[in-house]
mmCIF file with all atom_site columns, C-alpha atoms in Angstrom:
data_model
loop_
_atom_site.group_PDB
_atom_site.id
_atom_site.type_symbol
_atom_site.label_atom_id
_atom_site.label_alt_id
_atom_site.label_comp_id
_atom_site.label_asym_id
_atom_site.label_entity_id
_atom_site.label_seq_id
_atom_site.pdbx_PDB_ins_code
_atom_site.Cartn_x
_atom_site.Cartn_y
_atom_site.Cartn_z
_atom_site.occupancy
_atom_site.B_iso_or_equiv
_atom_site.pdbx_formal_charge
_atom_site.auth_seq_id
_atom_site.auth_comp_id
_atom_site.auth_asym_id
_atom_site.auth_atom_id
_atom_site.pdbx_PDB_model_num
ATOM 1   C CA . LEU A 1 1   ? 13.844 -16.349 -63.745 1.00 0.00 ? 1   LEU A CA 1
ATOM 2   C CA . GLU A 1 2   ? 16.905 -15.915 -65.918 1.00 0.00 ? 2   GLU A CA 1
ATOM 3   C CA . GLU A 1 3   ? 19.040 -15.275 -62.812 1.00 0.00 ? 3   GLU A CA 1
ATOM 4   C CA . ALA A 1 4   ? 17.576 -18.353 -61.088 1.00 0.00 ? 4   ALA A CA 1
ATOM 5   C CA . ALA A 1 5   ? 18.266 -20.490 -64.148 1.00 0.00 ? 5   ALA A CA 1
ATOM 6   C CA . PHE A 1 6   ? 21.839 -19.208 -64.285 1.00 0.00 ? 6   PHE A CA 1
ATOM 7   C CA . GLN A 1 7   ? 22.344 -20.006 -60.573 1.00 0.00 ? 7   GLN A CA 1
ATOM 8   C CA . LEU A 1 8   ? 21.003 -23.542 -61.095 1.00 0.00 ? 8   LEU A CA 1
ATOM 9   C CA . GLN A 1 9   ? 23.373 -24.037 -64.019 1.00 0.00 ? 9   GLN A CA 1
ATOM 10  C CA . GLN A 1 10  ? 26.310 -22.905 -61.856 1.00 0.00 ? 10  GLN A CA 1
ATOM 11  C CA . ILE A 1 11  ? 25.338 -25.262 -59.009 1.00 0.00 ? 11  ILE A CA 1
ATOM 12  C CA . PHE A 1 12  ? 24.933 -28.156 -61.447 1.00 0.00 ? 12  PHE A CA 1
ATOM 13  C CA . ARG A 1 13  ? 28.310 -27.392 -63.067 1.00 0.00 ? 13  ARG A CA 1
ATOM 14  C CA . ILE A 1 14  ? 30.051 -27.268 -59.668 1.00 0.00 ? 14  ILE A CA 1
ATOM 15  C CA . ASP A 1 15  ? 28.335 -30.452 -58.442 1.00 0.00 ? 15  ASP A CA 1
ATOM 16  C CA . ILE A 1 16  ? 29.428 -32.356 -61.552 1.00 0.00 ? 16  ILE A CA 1
ATOM 17  C CA . SER A 1 17  ? 32.995 -31.109 -61.083 1.00 0.00 ? 17  SER A CA 1
ATOM 18  C CA . ILE A 1 18  ? 33.041 -32.159 -57.416 1.00 0.00 ? 18  ILE A CA 1
ATOM 19  C CA . ALA A 1 19  ? 31.680 -35.609 -58.337 1.00 0.00 ? 19  ALA A CA 1
ATOM 20  C CA . LEU A 1 20  ? 34.263 -36.051 -61.102 1.00 0.00 ? 20  LEU A CA 1
ATOM 21  C CA . ASN A 1 21  ? 37.087 -35.014 -58.773 1.00 0.00 ? 21  ASN A CA 1
ATOM 22  C CA . ILE A 1 22  ? 35.936 -37.469 -56.066 1.00 0.00 ? 22  ILE A CA 1
ATOM 23  C CA . LEU A 1 23  ? 35.655 -40.216 -58.681 1.00 0.00 ? 23  LEU A CA 1
ATOM 24  C CA . GLY A 1 24  ? 39.199 -39.360 -59.788 1.00 0.00 ? 24  GLY A CA 1
ATOM 25  C CA . ILE A 1 25  ? 40.512 -39.609 -56.215 1.00 0.00 ? 25  ILE A CA 1
ATOM 26  C CA . GLU A 1 26  ? 38.818 -42.995 -55.709 1.00 0.00 ? 26  GLU A CA 1
ATOM 27  C CA . SER A 1 27  ? 40.172 -44.249 -59.051 1.00 0.00 ? 27  SER A CA 1
ATOM 28  C CA . MET A 1 28  ? 43.691 -43.140 -58.091 1.00 0.00 ? 28  MET A CA 1
ATOM 29  C CA . ARG A 1 29  ? 43.424 -44.945 -54.743 1.00 0.00 ? 29  ARG A CA 1
ATOM 30  C CA . ALA A 1 30  ? 42.338 -48.101 -56.590 1.00 0.00 ? 30  ALA A CA 1
ATOM 31  C CA . GLY A 1 31  ? 45.376 -47.824 -58.863 1.00 0.00 ? 31  GLY A CA 1
ATOM 32  C CA . HIS A 1 32  ? 43.428 -46.806 -61.976 1.00 0.00 ? 32  HIS A CA 1
ATOM 33  C CA . CYS A 1 33  ? 45.619 -43.820 -62.775 1.00 0.00 ? 33  CYS A CA 1
ATOM 34  C CA . ARG A 1 34  ? 44.473 -43.281 -66.360 1.00 0.00 ? 34  ARG A CA 1
ATOM 35  C CA . ALA A 1 35  ? 40.779 -43.235 -65.388 1.00 0.00 ? 35  ALA A CA 1
ATOM 36  C CA . ALA A 1 36  ? 41.615 -40.908 -62.485 1.00 0.00 ? 36  ALA A CA 1
ATOM 37  C CA . PHE A 1 37  ? 43.432 -38.500 -64.782 1.00 0.00 ? 37  PHE A CA 1
ATOM 38  C CA . THR A 1 38  ? 40.461 -38.442 -67.181 1.00 0.00 ? 38  THR A CA 1
ATOM 39  C CA . CYS A 1 39  ? 38.087 -37.551 -64.330 1.00 0.00 ? 39  CYS A CA 1
ATOM 40  C CA . PHE A 1 40  ? 40.409 -34.879 -62.952 1.00 0.00 ? 40  PHE A CA 1
ATOM 41  C CA . LYS A 1 41  ? 40.876 -33.363 -66.421 1.00 0.00 ? 41  LYS A CA 1
ATOM 42  C CA . LEU A 1 42  ? 37.130 -33.181 -67.103 1.00 0.00 ? 42  LEU A CA 1
ATOM 43  C CA . ALA A 1 43  ? 36.548 -31.406 -63.786 1.00 0.00 ? 43  ALA A CA 1
ATOM 44  C CA . ALA A 1 44  ? 39.603 -29.178 -64.240 1.00 0.00 ? 44  ALA A CA 1
ATOM 45  C CA . ASP A 1 45  ? 38.443 -28.033 -67.666 1.00 0.00 ? 45  ASP A CA 1
ATOM 46  C CA . ARG A 1 46  ? 35.165 -26.980 -66.016 1.00 0.00 ? 46  ARG A CA 1
ATOM 47  C CA . GLY A 1 47  ? 37.222 -24.627 -63.806 1.00 0.00 ? 47  GLY A CA 1
ATOM 48  C CA . TYR A 1 48  ? 37.262 -26.643 -60.555 1.00 0.00 ? 48  TYR A CA 1
ATOM 49  C CA . SER A 1 49  ? 40.450 -25.659 -58.701 1.00 0.00 ? 49  SER A CA 1
ATOM 50  C CA . LYS A 1 50  ? 40.860 -28.895 -56.697 1.00 0.00 ? 50  LYS A CA 1
ATOM 51  C CA . ALA A 1 51  ? 40.759 -30.894 -59.929 1.00 0.00 ? 51  ALA A CA 1
ATOM 52  C CA . GLN A 1 52  ? 43.162 -28.441 -61.613 1.00 0.00 ? 52  GLN A CA 1
ATOM 53  C CA . PHE A 1 53  ? 45.584 -29.085 -58.763 1.00 0.00 ? 53  PHE A CA 1
ATOM 54  C CA . ASN A 1 54  ? 45.162 -32.858 -59.170 1.00 0.00 ? 54  ASN A CA 1
ATOM 55  C CA . VAL A 1 55  ? 45.792 -32.607 -62.921 1.00 0.00 ? 55  VAL A CA 1
ATOM 56  C CA . GLY A 1 56  ? 48.957 -30.671 -62.105 1.00 0.00 ? 56  GLY A CA 1
ATOM 57  C CA . LEU A 1 57  ? 50.082 -33.478 -59.793 1.00 0.00 ? 57  LEU A CA 1
ATOM 58  C CA . CYS A 1 58  ? 49.369 -36.062 -62.495 1.00 0.00 ? 58  CYS A CA 1
ATOM 59  C CA . TYR A 1 59  ? 51.463 -34.170 -65.041 1.00 0.00 ? 59  TYR A CA 1
ATOM 60  C CA . GLU A 1 60  ? 54.250 -33.497 -62.541 1.00 0.00 ? 60  GLU A CA 1
ATOM 61  C CA . HIS A 1 61  ? 54.596 -37.145 -61.516 1.00 0.00 ? 61  HIS A CA 1
ATOM 62  C CA . GLY A 1 62  ? 53.473 -38.860 -64.731 1.00 0.00 ? 62  GLY A CA 1
ATOM 63  C CA . ARG A 1 63  ? 50.475 -40.581 -63.134 1.00 0.00 ? 63  ARG A CA 1
ATOM 64  C CA . GLY A 1 64  ? 47.763 -41.520 -65.631 1.00 0.00 ? 64  GLY A CA 1
ATOM 65  C CA . THR A 1 65  ? 49.463 -39.426 -68.306 1.00 0.00 ? 65  THR A CA 1
ATOM 66  C CA . GLU A 1 66  ? 52.942 -38.621 -69.567 1.00 0.00 ? 66  GLU A CA 1
ATOM 67  C CA . LYS A 1 67  ? 55.130 -36.466 -67.351 1.00 0.00 ? 67  LYS A CA 1
ATOM 68  C CA . ASP A 1 68  ? 55.008 -32.857 -68.534 1.00 0.00 ? 68  ASP A CA 1
ATOM 69  C CA . LEU A 1 69  ? 56.267 -30.134 -66.191 1.00 0.00 ? 69  LEU A CA 1
ATOM 70  C CA . GLU A 1 70  ? 55.060 -27.316 -68.422 1.00 0.00 ? 70  GLU A CA 1
ATOM 71  C CA . LYS A 1 71  ? 51.488 -28.648 -68.345 1.00 0.00 ? 71  LYS A CA 1
ATOM 72  C CA . ALA A 1 72  ? 51.805 -29.254 -64.601 1.00 0.00 ? 72  ALA A CA 1
ATOM 73  C CA . GLY A 1 73  ? 52.805 -25.612 -64.193 1.00 0.00 ? 73  GLY A CA 1
ATOM 74  C CA . PHE A 1 74  ? 49.838 -24.498 -66.315 1.00 0.00 ? 74  PHE A CA 1
ATOM 75  C CA . TYR A 1 75  ? 47.308 -26.361 -64.155 1.00 0.00 ? 75  TYR A CA 1
ATOM 76  C CA . TYR A 1 76  ? 48.976 -25.344 -60.894 1.00 0.00 ? 76  TYR A CA 1
ATOM 77  C CA . CYS A 1 77  ? 48.778 -21.739 -62.121 1.00 0.00 ? 77  CYS A CA 1
ATOM 78  C CA . GLN A 1 78  ? 45.049 -22.073 -62.841 1.00 0.00 ? 78  GLN A CA 1
ATOM 79  C CA . ALA A 1 79  ? 44.354 -23.549 -59.398 1.00 0.00 ? 79  ALA A CA 1
ATOM 80  C CA . ALA A 1 80  ? 46.620 -20.989 -57.705 1.00 0.00 ? 80  ALA A CA 1
ATOM 81  C CA . SER A 1 81  ? 44.698 -18.145 -59.357 1.00 0.00 ? 81  SER A CA 1
ATOM 82  C CA . SER A 1 82  ? 41.589 -19.530 -57.582 1.00 0.00 ? 82  SER A CA 1
ATOM 83  C CA . HIS A 1 83  ? 43.492 -19.283 -54.263 1.00 0.00 ? 83  HIS A CA 1
ATOM 84  C CA . HIS A 1 84  ? 44.144 -23.039 -53.867 1.00 0.00 ? 84  HIS A CA 1
ATOM 85  C CA . PRO A 1 85  ? 46.944 -22.886 -51.212 1.00 0.00 ? 85  PRO A CA 1
ATOM 86  C CA . MET A 1 86  ? 48.795 -26.093 -52.122 1.00 0.00 ? 86  MET A CA 1
ATOM 87  C CA . ALA A 1 87  ? 48.662 -25.115 -55.808 1.00 0.00 ? 87  ALA A CA 1
ATOM 88  C CA . GLN A 1 88  ? 50.149 -21.736 -54.861 1.00 0.00 ? 88  GLN A CA 1
ATOM 89  C CA . TYR A 1 89  ? 53.049 -23.587 -53.229 1.00 0.00 ? 89  TYR A CA 1
ATOM 90  C CA . ARG A 1 90  ? 53.541 -25.979 -56.155 1.00 0.00 ? 90  ARG A CA 1
ATOM 91  C CA . TYR A 1 91  ? 53.287 -23.224 -58.764 1.00 0.00 ? 91  TYR A CA 1
ATOM 92  C CA . ALA A 1 92  ? 55.798 -21.110 -56.828 1.00 0.00 ? 92  ALA A CA 1
ATOM 93  C CA . ARG A 1 93  ? 58.245 -24.030 -56.832 1.00 0.00 ? 93  ARG A CA 1
ATOM 94  C CA . TYR A 1 94  ? 57.626 -24.502 -60.552 1.00 0.00 ? 94  TYR A CA 1
ATOM 95  C CA . LEU A 1 95  ? 58.317 -20.809 -61.218 1.00 0.00 ? 95  LEU A CA 1
ATOM 96  C CA . LEU A 1 96  ? 61.573 -20.893 -59.257 1.00 0.00 ? 96  LEU A CA 1
ATOM 97  C CA . GLN A 1 97  ? 62.838 -24.038 -60.997 1.00 0.00 ? 97  GLN A CA 1
ATOM 98  C CA . HIS A 1 98  ? 61.335 -24.126 -64.499 1.00 0.00 ? 98  HIS A CA 1
ATOM 99  C CA . GLY A 1 99  ? 59.199 -21.056 -65.097 1.00 0.00 ? 99  GLY A CA 1
ATOM 100 C CA . PRO A 1 100 ? 59.324 -18.783 -68.148 1.00 0.00 ? 100 PRO A CA 1
ATOM 101 C CA . GLY A 1 101 ? 60.175 -15.092 -68.115 1.00 0.00 ? 101 GLY A CA 1
ATOM 102 C CA . SER A 1 102 ? 62.844 -13.061 -66.399 1.00 0.00 ? 102 SER A CA 1
ATOM 103 C CA . CYS A 1 103 ? 64.446 -14.389 -63.232 1.00 0.00 ? 103 CYS A CA 1
ATOM 104 C CA . TRP A 1 104 ? 63.399 -11.319 -61.210 1.00 0.00 ? 104 TRP A CA 1
ATOM 105 C CA . ASP A 1 105 ? 59.716 -11.546 -62.257 1.00 0.00 ? 105 ASP A CA 1
ATOM 106 C CA . ARG A 1 106 ? 59.543 -15.280 -61.534 1.00 0.00 ? 106 ARG A CA 1
ATOM 107 C CA . HIS A 1 107 ? 61.287 -14.809 -58.199 1.00 0.00 ? 107 HIS A CA 1
ATOM 108 C CA . HIS A 1 108 ? 58.974 -11.962 -57.153 1.00 0.00 ? 108 HIS A CA 1
ATOM 109 C CA . LYS A 1 109 ? 55.786 -13.828 -58.148 1.00 0.00 ? 109 LYS A CA 1
ATOM 110 C CA . ALA A 1 110 ? 56.977 -17.076 -56.527 1.00 0.00 ? 110 ALA A CA 1
ATOM 111 C CA . VAL A 1 111 ? 57.717 -15.389 -53.193 1.00 0.00 ? 111 VAL A CA 1
ATOM 112 C CA . ALA A 1 112 ? 54.273 -13.730 -53.201 1.00 0.00 ? 112 ALA A CA 1
ATOM 113 C CA . LEU A 1 113 ? 52.626 -17.120 -53.830 1.00 0.00 ? 113 LEU A CA 1
ATOM 114 C CA . LEU A 1 114 ? 54.715 -18.794 -51.126 1.00 0.00 ? 114 LEU A CA 1
ATOM 115 C CA . GLU A 1 115 ? 53.703 -16.066 -48.667 1.00 0.00 ? 115 GLU A CA 1
ATOM 116 C CA . GLN A 1 116 ? 50.024 -16.666 -49.475 1.00 0.00 ? 116 GLN A CA 1
ATOM 117 C CA . ALA A 1 117 ? 50.366 -20.437 -49.129 1.00 0.00 ? 117 ALA A CA 1
ATOM 118 C CA . ALA A 1 118 ? 52.289 -20.088 -45.868 1.00 0.00 ? 118 ALA A CA 1
ATOM 119 C CA . GLY A 1 119 ? 49.607 -17.727 -44.549 1.00 0.00 ? 119 GLY A CA 1
ATOM 120 C CA . ALA A 1 120 ? 46.994 -20.366 -45.392 1.00 0.00 ? 120 ALA A CA 1
ATOM 121 C CA . GLY A 1 121 ? 48.872 -22.865 -43.207 1.00 0.00 ? 121 GLY A CA 1
ATOM 122 C CA . ILE A 1 122 ? 50.758 -24.897 -45.839 1.00 0.00 ? 122 ILE A CA 1
ATOM 123 C CA . THR A 1 123 ? 53.667 -26.315 -43.832 1.00 0.00 ? 123 THR A CA 1
ATOM 124 C CA . GLU A 1 124 ? 55.795 -26.954 -46.928 1.00 0.00 ? 124 GLU A CA 1
ATOM 125 C CA . ALA A 1 125 ? 55.530 -23.274 -47.912 1.00 0.00 ? 125 ALA A CA 1
ATOM 126 C CA . GLN A 1 126 ? 56.405 -22.146 -44.381 1.00 0.00 ? 126 GLN A CA 1
ATOM 127 C CA . ALA A 1 127 ? 59.477 -24.399 -44.303 1.00 0.00 ? 127 ALA A CA 1
ATOM 128 C CA . TYR A 1 128 ? 60.562 -23.344 -47.795 1.00 0.00 ? 128 TYR A CA 1
ATOM 129 C CA . LEU A 1 129 ? 60.231 -19.639 -46.963 1.00 0.00 ? 129 LEU A CA 1
ATOM 130 C CA . GLY A 1 130 ? 62.080 -20.116 -43.677 1.00 0.00 ? 130 GLY A CA 1
ATOM 131 C CA . VAL A 1 131 ? 65.124 -21.571 -45.413 1.00 0.00 ? 131 VAL A CA 1
ATOM 132 C CA . PHE A 1 132 ? 64.737 -19.142 -48.332 1.00 0.00 ? 132 PHE A CA 1
ATOM 133 C CA . TYR A 1 133 ? 64.889 -16.087 -46.073 1.00 0.00 ? 133 TYR A CA 1
ATOM 134 C CA . MET A 1 134 ? 67.772 -17.532 -44.029 1.00 0.00 ? 134 MET A CA 1
ATOM 135 C CA . ARG A 1 135 ? 69.928 -18.397 -47.042 1.00 0.00 ? 135 ARG A CA 1
ATOM 136 C CA . GLY A 1 136 ? 69.040 -15.646 -49.526 1.00 0.00 ? 136 GLY A CA 1
ATOM 137 C CA . LEU A 1 137 ? 71.534 -13.237 -51.049 1.00 0.00 ? 137 LEU A CA 1
ATOM 138 C CA . GLN A 1 138 ? 70.330 -10.722 -48.459 1.00 0.00 ? 138 GLN A CA 1
ATOM 139 C CA . PRO A 1 139 ? 69.283 -12.911 -45.515 1.00 0.00 ? 139 PRO A CA 1
ATOM 140 C CA . GLN A 1 140 ? 66.280 -11.802 -43.476 1.00 0.00 ? 140 GLN A CA 1
ATOM 141 C CA . GLU A 1 141 ? 66.916 -13.923 -40.416 1.00 0.00 ? 141 GLU A CA 1
ATOM 142 C CA . LYS A 1 142 ? 64.001 -12.787 -38.231 1.00 0.00 ? 142 LYS A CA 1
ATOM 143 C CA . ARG A 1 143 ? 61.571 -13.339 -41.072 1.00 0.00 ? 143 ARG A CA 1
ATOM 144 C CA . GLY A 1 144 ? 63.107 -16.730 -41.822 1.00 0.00 ? 144 GLY A CA 1
ATOM 145 C CA . LEU A 1 145 ? 62.879 -17.775 -38.180 1.00 0.00 ? 145 LEU A CA 1
ATOM 146 C CA . LYS A 1 146 ? 59.207 -16.754 -38.075 1.00 0.00 ? 146 LYS A CA 1
ATOM 147 C CA . TYR A 1 147 ? 58.384 -19.159 -40.926 1.00 0.00 ? 147 TYR A CA 1
ATOM 148 C CA . LEU A 1 148 ? 60.608 -21.936 -39.575 1.00 0.00 ? 148 LEU A CA 1
ATOM 149 C CA . LEU A 1 149 ? 58.785 -21.717 -36.235 1.00 0.00 ? 149 LEU A CA 1
ATOM 150 C CA . GLN A 1 150 ? 55.414 -21.889 -38.001 1.00 0.00 ? 150 GLN A CA 1
ATOM 151 C CA . ALA A 1 151 ? 56.473 -25.027 -39.880 1.00 0.00 ? 151 ALA A CA 1
ATOM 152 C CA . ALA A 1 152 ? 58.054 -26.557 -36.754 1.00 0.00 ? 152 ALA A CA 1
ATOM 153 C CA . ASN A 1 153 ? 54.853 -25.940 -34.793 1.00 0.00 ? 153 ASN A CA 1
ATOM 154 C CA . SER A 1 154 ? 52.959 -27.730 -37.575 1.00 0.00 ? 154 SER A CA 1
ATOM 155 C CA . GLY A 1 155 ? 55.121 -30.803 -36.955 1.00 0.00 ? 155 GLY A CA 1
ATOM 156 C CA . ASP A 1 156 ? 57.926 -30.393 -39.501 1.00 0.00 ? 156 ASP A CA 1
ATOM 157 C CA . ALA A 1 157 ? 60.996 -31.989 -37.883 1.00 0.00 ? 157 ALA A CA 1
ATOM 158 C CA . GLN A 1 158 ? 63.462 -30.473 -40.386 1.00 0.00 ? 158 GLN A CA 1
ATOM 159 C CA . SER A 1 159 ? 62.203 -26.966 -39.621 1.00 0.00 ? 159 SER A CA 1
ATOM 160 C CA . ARG A 1 160 ? 62.462 -27.736 -35.895 1.00 0.00 ? 160 ARG A CA 1
ATOM 161 C CA . TYR A 1 161 ? 66.128 -28.651 -36.511 1.00 0.00 ? 161 TYR A CA 1
ATOM 162 C CA . HIS A 1 162 ? 66.693 -25.342 -38.358 1.00 0.00 ? 162 HIS A CA 1
ATOM 163 C CA . VAL A 1 163 ? 65.122 -23.457 -35.438 1.00 0.00 ? 163 VAL A CA 1
ATOM 164 C CA . GLY A 1 164 ? 67.692 -25.178 -33.205 1.00 0.00 ? 164 GLY A CA 1
ATOM 165 C CA . VAL A 1 165 ? 70.473 -23.961 -35.505 1.00 0.00 ? 165 VAL A CA 1
ATOM 166 C CA . CYS A 1 166 ? 69.075 -20.418 -35.270 1.00 0.00 ? 166 CYS A CA 1
ATOM 167 C CA . TYR A 1 167 ? 69.200 -20.519 -31.468 1.00 0.00 ? 167 TYR A CA 1
ATOM 168 C CA . GLU A 1 168 ? 72.639 -22.125 -31.439 1.00 0.00 ? 168 GLU A CA 1
ATOM 169 C CA . GLN A 1 169 ? 74.145 -19.560 -33.809 1.00 0.00 ? 169 GLN A CA 1
ATOM 170 C CA . GLY A 1 170 ? 72.043 -16.520 -32.856 1.00 0.00 ? 170 GLY A CA 1
ATOM 171 C CA . LEU A 1 171 ? 70.367 -16.146 -36.256 1.00 0.00 ? 171 LEU A CA 1
ATOM 172 C CA . GLY A 1 172 ? 67.335 -13.891 -36.004 1.00 0.00 ? 172 GLY A CA 1
ATOM 173 C CA . VAL A 1 173 ? 67.233 -14.427 -32.252 1.00 0.00 ? 173 VAL A CA 1
ATOM 174 C CA . GLN A 1 174 ? 69.516 -14.041 -29.262 1.00 0.00 ? 174 GLN A CA 1
ATOM 175 C CA . GLN A 1 175 ? 71.873 -17.016 -28.934 1.00 0.00 ? 175 GLN A CA 1
ATOM 176 C CA . ASP A 1 176 ? 70.497 -19.546 -26.426 1.00 0.00 ? 176 ASP A CA 1
ATOM 177 C CA . LEU A 1 177 ? 72.145 -22.984 -26.276 1.00 0.00 ? 177 LEU A CA 1
ATOM 178 C CA . ALA A 1 178 ? 69.570 -24.423 -23.871 1.00 0.00 ? 178 ALA A CA 1
ATOM 179 C CA . GLU A 1 179 ? 66.789 -23.449 -26.278 1.00 0.00 ? 179 GLU A CA 1
ATOM 180 C CA . ALA A 1 180 ? 68.802 -24.868 -29.198 1.00 0.00 ? 180 ALA A CA 1
ATOM 181 C CA . LEU A 1 181 ? 69.111 -28.192 -27.351 1.00 0.00 ? 181 LEU A CA 1
ATOM 182 C CA . ARG A 1 182 ? 65.384 -28.249 -26.684 1.00 0.00 ? 182 ARG A CA 1
ATOM 183 C CA . HIS A 1 183 ? 64.624 -27.853 -30.398 1.00 0.00 ? 183 HIS A CA 1
ATOM 184 C CA . TYR A 1 184 ? 67.259 -30.410 -31.402 1.00 0.00 ? 184 TYR A CA 1
ATOM 185 C CA . ARG A 1 185 ? 65.774 -32.931 -28.959 1.00 0.00 ? 185 ARG A CA 1
ATOM 186 C CA . GLN A 1 186 ? 62.261 -32.391 -30.311 1.00 0.00 ? 186 GLN A CA 1
ATOM 187 C CA . SER A 1 187 ? 63.495 -32.711 -33.881 1.00 0.00 ? 187 SER A CA 1
ATOM 188 C CA . ALA A 1 188 ? 65.506 -35.851 -33.088 1.00 0.00 ? 188 ALA A CA 1
ATOM 189 C CA . ALA A 1 189 ? 62.500 -37.387 -31.313 1.00 0.00 ? 189 ALA A CA 1
ATOM 190 C CA . ALA A 1 190 ? 60.507 -36.820 -34.515 1.00 0.00 ? 190 ALA A CA 1
ATOM 191 C CA . GLY A 1 191 ? 63.149 -38.795 -36.444 1.00 0.00 ? 191 GLY A CA 1
ATOM 192 C CA . ASN A 1 192 ? 65.440 -36.092 -37.815 1.00 0.00 ? 192 ASN A CA 1
ATOM 193 C CA . GLY A 1 193 ? 68.944 -37.506 -38.357 1.00 0.00 ? 193 GLY A CA 1
ATOM 194 C CA . GLN A 1 194 ? 70.674 -34.124 -38.542 1.00 0.00 ? 194 GLN A CA 1
ATOM 195 C CA . ALA A 1 195 ? 69.313 -33.228 -35.106 1.00 0.00 ? 195 ALA A CA 1
ATOM 196 C CA . ARG A 1 196 ? 70.588 -36.527 -33.688 1.00 0.00 ? 196 ARG A CA 1
ATOM 197 C CA . GLU A 1 197 ? 74.035 -35.789 -35.108 1.00 0.00 ? 197 GLU A CA 1
ATOM 198 C CA . ARG A 1 198 ? 73.956 -32.270 -33.682 1.00 0.00 ? 198 ARG A CA 1
ATOM 199 C CA . LEU A 1 199 ? 73.050 -33.608 -30.224 1.00 0.00 ? 199 LEU A CA 1
ATOM 200 C CA . ARG A 1 200 ? 75.999 -36.030 -30.357 1.00 0.00 ? 200 ARG A CA 1
ATOM 201 C CA . ALA A 1 201 ? 78.292 -33.129 -31.278 1.00 0.00 ? 201 ALA A CA 1
#
């Protein structure tokens, strides 16, 4: 009976958190940012990762509360520790740009989080890692190209442009101008200005 009671409490706690998060989303859509933030915060403080992510967004962009990047990082970290993929991406970006601790530790942790987010299909993380591996102090071109292709295949026109550059310059792949043109055309068709310029050149 004690176990059953505990399970019911957990279900009730989760259901309340889900309801609060949904109410927060609807409030945000209606332009009631302060009410939305209150709902997100209540659900986040109950340990609900989707709400923790939303609180992070509110603090990052100053929606419904004052802008506070440190608090945004805190809530992204909480959600990321519950394997929320978009929070992993956002927290990794926070670590690289604003995080505490030594540069090496932040860098190592951020890359691990980006890898997890990219593996979960977050296009932004795939694109970020693609460029990161291409332009790092010790470039890993094949690895970078792998992530750029993943992001491009998810519809990211900028990554598609970078894939074209890889084929044009032979970065991580054998040089192939016809293949470069194909990627530039796809990127340009999706509205990428750099690809249009490259095609003119």
